[in-house]
CSV table of C-alpha atoms and ligand atoms in Angstrom, one decimal:
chain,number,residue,atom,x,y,z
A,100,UNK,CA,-134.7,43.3,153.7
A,101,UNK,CA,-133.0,42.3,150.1
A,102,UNK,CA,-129.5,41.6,150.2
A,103,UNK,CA,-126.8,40.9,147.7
A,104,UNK,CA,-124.0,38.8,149.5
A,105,UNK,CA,-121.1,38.3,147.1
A,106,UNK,CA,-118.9,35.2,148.4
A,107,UNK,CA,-115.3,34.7,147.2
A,108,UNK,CA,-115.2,31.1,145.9
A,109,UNK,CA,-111.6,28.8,145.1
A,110,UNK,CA,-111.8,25.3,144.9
A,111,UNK,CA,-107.9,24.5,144.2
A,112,UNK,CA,-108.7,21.2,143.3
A,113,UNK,CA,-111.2,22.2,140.5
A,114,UNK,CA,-110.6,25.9,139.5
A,115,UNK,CA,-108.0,27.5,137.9
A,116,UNK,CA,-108.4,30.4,139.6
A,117,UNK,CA,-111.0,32.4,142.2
A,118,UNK,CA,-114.2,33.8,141.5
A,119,UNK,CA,-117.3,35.0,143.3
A,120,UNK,CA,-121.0,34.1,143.7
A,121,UNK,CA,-123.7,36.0,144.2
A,122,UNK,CA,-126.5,35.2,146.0
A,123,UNK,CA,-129.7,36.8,146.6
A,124,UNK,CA,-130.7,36.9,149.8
A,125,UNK,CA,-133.7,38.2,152.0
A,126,UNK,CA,-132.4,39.0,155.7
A,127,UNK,CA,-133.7,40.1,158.7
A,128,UNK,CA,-131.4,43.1,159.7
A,129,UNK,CA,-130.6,41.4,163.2
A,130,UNK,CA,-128.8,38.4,161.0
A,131,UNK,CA,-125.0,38.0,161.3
A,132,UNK,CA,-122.9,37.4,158.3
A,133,UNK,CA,-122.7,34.1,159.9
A,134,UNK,CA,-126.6,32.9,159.3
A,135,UNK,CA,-126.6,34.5,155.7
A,136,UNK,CA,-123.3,32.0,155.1
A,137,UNK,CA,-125.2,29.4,156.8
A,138,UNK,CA,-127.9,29.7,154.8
A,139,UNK,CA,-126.0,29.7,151.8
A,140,UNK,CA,-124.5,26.7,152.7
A,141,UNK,CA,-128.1,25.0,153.7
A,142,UNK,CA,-130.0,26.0,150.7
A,143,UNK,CA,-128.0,26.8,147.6
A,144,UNK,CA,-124.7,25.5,147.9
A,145,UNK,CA,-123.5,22.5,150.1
A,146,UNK,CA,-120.0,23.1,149.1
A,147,UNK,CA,-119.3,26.6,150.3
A,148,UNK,CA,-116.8,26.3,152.6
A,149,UNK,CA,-115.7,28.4,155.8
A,150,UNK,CA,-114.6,27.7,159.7
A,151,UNK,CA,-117.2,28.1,162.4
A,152,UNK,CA,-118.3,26.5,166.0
A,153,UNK,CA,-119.0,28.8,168.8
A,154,UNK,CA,-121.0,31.2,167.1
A,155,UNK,CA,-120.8,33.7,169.6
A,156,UNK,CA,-117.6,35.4,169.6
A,157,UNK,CA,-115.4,33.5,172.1
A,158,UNK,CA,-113.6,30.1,169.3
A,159,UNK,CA,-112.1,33.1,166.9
A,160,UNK,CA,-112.8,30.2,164.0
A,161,UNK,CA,-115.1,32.6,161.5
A,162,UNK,CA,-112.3,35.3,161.1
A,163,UNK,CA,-112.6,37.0,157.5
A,164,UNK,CA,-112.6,39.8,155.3
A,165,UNK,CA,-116.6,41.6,155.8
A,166,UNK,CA,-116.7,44.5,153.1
A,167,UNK,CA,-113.3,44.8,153.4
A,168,UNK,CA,-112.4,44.7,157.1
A,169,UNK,CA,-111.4,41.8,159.2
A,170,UNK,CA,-114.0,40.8,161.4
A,171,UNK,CA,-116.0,37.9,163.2
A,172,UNK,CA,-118.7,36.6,160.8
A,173,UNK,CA,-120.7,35.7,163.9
A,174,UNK,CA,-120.1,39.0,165.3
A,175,UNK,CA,-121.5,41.2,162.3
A,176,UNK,CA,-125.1,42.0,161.8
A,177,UNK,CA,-125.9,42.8,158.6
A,178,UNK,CA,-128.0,46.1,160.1
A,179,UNK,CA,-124.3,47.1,161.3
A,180,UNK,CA,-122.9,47.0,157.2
A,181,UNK,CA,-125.0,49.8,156.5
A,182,UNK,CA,-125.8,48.5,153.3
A,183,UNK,CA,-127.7,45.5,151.8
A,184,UNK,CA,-124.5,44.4,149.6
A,185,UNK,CA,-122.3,42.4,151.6
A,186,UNK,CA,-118.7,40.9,150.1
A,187,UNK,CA,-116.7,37.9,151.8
A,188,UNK,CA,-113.5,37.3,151.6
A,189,UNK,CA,-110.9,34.6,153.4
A,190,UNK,CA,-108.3,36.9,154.8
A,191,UNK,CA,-105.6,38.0,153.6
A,192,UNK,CA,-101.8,36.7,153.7
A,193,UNK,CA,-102.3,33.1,154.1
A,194,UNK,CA,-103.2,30.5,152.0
A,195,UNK,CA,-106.5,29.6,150.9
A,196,UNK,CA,-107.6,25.8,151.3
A,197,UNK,CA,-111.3,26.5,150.1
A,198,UNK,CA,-113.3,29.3,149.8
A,199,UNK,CA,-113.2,31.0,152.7
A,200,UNK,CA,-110.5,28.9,154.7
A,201,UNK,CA,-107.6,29.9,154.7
A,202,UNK,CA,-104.2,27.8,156.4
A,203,UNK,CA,-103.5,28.7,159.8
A,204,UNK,CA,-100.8,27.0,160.4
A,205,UNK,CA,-97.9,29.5,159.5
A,206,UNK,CA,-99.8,31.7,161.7
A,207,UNK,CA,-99.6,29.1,164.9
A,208,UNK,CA,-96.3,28.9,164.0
A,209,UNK,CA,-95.5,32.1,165.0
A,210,UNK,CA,-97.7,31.7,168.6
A,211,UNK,CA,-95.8,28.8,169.2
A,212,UNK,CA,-92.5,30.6,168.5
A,213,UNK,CA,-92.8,32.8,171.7
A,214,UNK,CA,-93.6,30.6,174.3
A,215,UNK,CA,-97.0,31.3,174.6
A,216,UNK,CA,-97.1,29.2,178.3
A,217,UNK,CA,-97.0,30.2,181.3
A,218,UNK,CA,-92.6,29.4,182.5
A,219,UNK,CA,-91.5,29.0,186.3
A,220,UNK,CA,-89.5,26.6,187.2
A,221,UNK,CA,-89.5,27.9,191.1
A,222,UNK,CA,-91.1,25.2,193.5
A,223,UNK,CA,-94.8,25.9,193.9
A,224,UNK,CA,-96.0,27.6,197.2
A,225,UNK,CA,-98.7,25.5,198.9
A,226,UNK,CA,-101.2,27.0,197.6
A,227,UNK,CA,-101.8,29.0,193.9
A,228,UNK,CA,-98.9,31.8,192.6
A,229,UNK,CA,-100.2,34.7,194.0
A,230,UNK,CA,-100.3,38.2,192.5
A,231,UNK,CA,-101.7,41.8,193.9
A,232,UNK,CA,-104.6,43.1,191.7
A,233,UNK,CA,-102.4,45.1,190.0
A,234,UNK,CA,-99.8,43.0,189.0
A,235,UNK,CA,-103.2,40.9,187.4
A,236,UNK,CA,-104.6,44.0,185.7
A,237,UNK,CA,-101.1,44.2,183.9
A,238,UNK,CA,-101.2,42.1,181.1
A,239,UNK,CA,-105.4,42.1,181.4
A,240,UNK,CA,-106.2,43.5,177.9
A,241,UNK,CA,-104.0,40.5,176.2
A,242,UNK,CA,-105.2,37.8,178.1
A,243,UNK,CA,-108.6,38.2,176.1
A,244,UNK,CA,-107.0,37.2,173.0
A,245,UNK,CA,-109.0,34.3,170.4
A,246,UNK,CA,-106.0,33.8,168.4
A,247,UNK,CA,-108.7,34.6,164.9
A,248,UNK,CA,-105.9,36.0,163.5
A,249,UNK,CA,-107.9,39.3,161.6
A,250,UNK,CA,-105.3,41.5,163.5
A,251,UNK,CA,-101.7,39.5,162.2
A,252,UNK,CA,-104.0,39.3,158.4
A,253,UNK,CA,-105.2,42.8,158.5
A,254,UNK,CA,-101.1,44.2,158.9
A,255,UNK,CA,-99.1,45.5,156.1
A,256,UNK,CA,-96.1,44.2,157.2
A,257,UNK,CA,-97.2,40.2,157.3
A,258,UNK,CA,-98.8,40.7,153.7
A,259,UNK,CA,-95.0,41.8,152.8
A,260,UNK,CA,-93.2,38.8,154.7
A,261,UNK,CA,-94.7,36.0,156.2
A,262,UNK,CA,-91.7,35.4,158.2
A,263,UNK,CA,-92.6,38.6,160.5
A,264,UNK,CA,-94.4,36.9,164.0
A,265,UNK,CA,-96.8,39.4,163.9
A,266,UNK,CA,-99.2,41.5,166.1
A,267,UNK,CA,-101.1,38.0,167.6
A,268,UNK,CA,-98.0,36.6,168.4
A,269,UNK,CA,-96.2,39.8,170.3
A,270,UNK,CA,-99.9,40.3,171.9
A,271,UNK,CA,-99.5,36.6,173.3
A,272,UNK,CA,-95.5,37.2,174.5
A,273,UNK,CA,-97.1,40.3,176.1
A,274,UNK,CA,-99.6,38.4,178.1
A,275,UNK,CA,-96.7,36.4,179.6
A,276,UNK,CA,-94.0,38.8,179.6
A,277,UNK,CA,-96.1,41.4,181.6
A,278,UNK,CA,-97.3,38.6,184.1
A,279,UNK,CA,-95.3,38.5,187.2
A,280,UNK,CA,-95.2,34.7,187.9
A,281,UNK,CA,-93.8,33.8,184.7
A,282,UNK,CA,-89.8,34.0,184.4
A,283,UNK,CA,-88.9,33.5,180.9
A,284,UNK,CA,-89.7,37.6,179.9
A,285,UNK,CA,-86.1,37.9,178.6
A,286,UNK,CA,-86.4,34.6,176.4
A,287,UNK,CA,-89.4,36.1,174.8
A,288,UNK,CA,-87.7,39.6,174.3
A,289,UNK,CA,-84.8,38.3,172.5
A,290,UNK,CA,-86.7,36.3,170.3
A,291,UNK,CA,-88.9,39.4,169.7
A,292,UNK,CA,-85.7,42.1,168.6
A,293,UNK,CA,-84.6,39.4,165.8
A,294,UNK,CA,-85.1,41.1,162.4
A,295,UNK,CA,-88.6,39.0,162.0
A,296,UNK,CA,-90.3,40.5,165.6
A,297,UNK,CA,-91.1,43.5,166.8
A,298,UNK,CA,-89.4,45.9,164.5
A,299,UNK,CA,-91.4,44.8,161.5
A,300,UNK,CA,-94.6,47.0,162.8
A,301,UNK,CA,-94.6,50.4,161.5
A,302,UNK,CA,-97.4,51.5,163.6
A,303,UNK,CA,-100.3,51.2,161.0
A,304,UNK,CA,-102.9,50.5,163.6
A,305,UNK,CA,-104.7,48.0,161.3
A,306,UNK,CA,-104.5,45.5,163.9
A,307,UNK,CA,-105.9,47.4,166.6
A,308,UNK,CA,-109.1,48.5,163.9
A,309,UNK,CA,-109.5,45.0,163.3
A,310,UNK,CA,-109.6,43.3,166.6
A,311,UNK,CA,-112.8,41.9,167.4
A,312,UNK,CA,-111.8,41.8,171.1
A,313,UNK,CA,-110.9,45.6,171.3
A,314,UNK,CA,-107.6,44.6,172.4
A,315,UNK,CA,-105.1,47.3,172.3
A,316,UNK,CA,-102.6,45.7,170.1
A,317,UNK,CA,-100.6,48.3,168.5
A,318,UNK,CA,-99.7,49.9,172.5
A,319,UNK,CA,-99.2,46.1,173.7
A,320,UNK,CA,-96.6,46.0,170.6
A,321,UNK,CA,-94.9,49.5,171.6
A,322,UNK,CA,-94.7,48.1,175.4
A,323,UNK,CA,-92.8,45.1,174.3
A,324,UNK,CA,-90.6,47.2,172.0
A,325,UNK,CA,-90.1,49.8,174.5
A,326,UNK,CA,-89.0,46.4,177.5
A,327,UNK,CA,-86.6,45.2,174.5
A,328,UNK,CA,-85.3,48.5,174.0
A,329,UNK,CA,-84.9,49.4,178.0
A,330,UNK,CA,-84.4,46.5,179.6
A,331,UNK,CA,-87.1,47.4,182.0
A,332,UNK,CA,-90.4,45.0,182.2
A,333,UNK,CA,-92.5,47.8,183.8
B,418,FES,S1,-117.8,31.1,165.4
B,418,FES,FE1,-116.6,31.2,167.2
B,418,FES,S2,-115.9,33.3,167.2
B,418,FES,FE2,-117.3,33.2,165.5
């Protein structure tokens, strides 16, 4: 099949401001986003730019804006568009270096800010820290984060202020909060009620459309708002 792919191109270094290419492309309708990019980048233009290395769904490096919606490049098949013209964008609410990459470092920032390790200072037993099945299946869904960032880019509230940690961030605090061998749940929760945590989400549900993970990020949010609010870690 014929497709048009329309690429967002910036070049700070060079261009006054963005534009976009258009490229021609024929595609087999099993290719991801990823091998049309690749093929761009093998065959027209050495110089697009944009983050990739696994390939396969597990790095979160190829995060970006597919028609629109936050998604996995590597993740997309162009069958799965439902239609042969395809636009990509870097995401949104973060700078971009090139092209499609944007700068993640305000975005680590905010994982970093909540402690996103594992914290108990108790003496180790002899053998691992054991916990029952269901203290395990807890915090389950937000242990399969990839830290792409299309659900903190895809929310309202972080396009407004950069400041606010965002859903990523609260879904990595909720990993360890929930997990019963870690002991610093009420560290996390107070740095979570300042005016830059969990009260910034409005319930939009963006992230939870955009993860690529199918985590669900707007109910991990509301469990960490609901421990901040009763004091309970339940
Ligand atoms: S390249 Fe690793 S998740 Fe897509």
């Amino acid at each position: 099949m014929q497709v048009k792919l329309k690429v967002f191109r910036y070049n700070p270094e060079v261009d006054k401001k963005p534009h976009y290419e258009v490229y021609d492309l024929e595609a087999d309708p099993t290719d991801r986003v990823l091998d049309l990019l690749e093929y761009v980048k093998g065959n027209y233009d050495g110089t697009l730019s944009f983050r990739r290395s696994c390939a396969h769904g597990i790095c979160g490096s190829d995060g970006m804006r597919i028609n629109g919606r936050n998604r996995l490049a590597c993740k997309v098949l162009v069958k799965d568009l439902g239609t042969s013209r395809i636009v990509v964008e870097p995401l949104m609410g973060l700078r971009v270096i090139k092209d499609l990459i944007v700068d993640m470092e305000p975005f680590f920032a905010h994982y970093r800010s909540v402690m996103p390790y594992l914290v108990n200072d108790e003496p180790p037993p002899k053998q691992e820290r054991l916990q029952s099945i269901e203290e395990r299946e807890r915090f389950d869904d937000t242990t399969k984060c990839i830290l792409c960032a299309c659900c903190t880019t895809s929310c309202p509230s972080f396009w407004a202020n950069e400041n606010y940690v965002g859903p990523a961030a609260i879904v990595v605090a909720h990993r360890f909060i929930f997990d019963s061998r870690d002991r610093a749940a009420a560290e996390r929760l107070r740095i979570l009620s300042d005016q830059f945590g969990v009260y910034r989400c409005h319930t939009i549900f963006n992230c939870t459309d955009a993860c690529p993970r199918e985590i669900q990020v707007t109910k991990a949010i509301g469990e960490v708002k609901r421990a901040i609010a009763t004091g309970k870690i339940e």
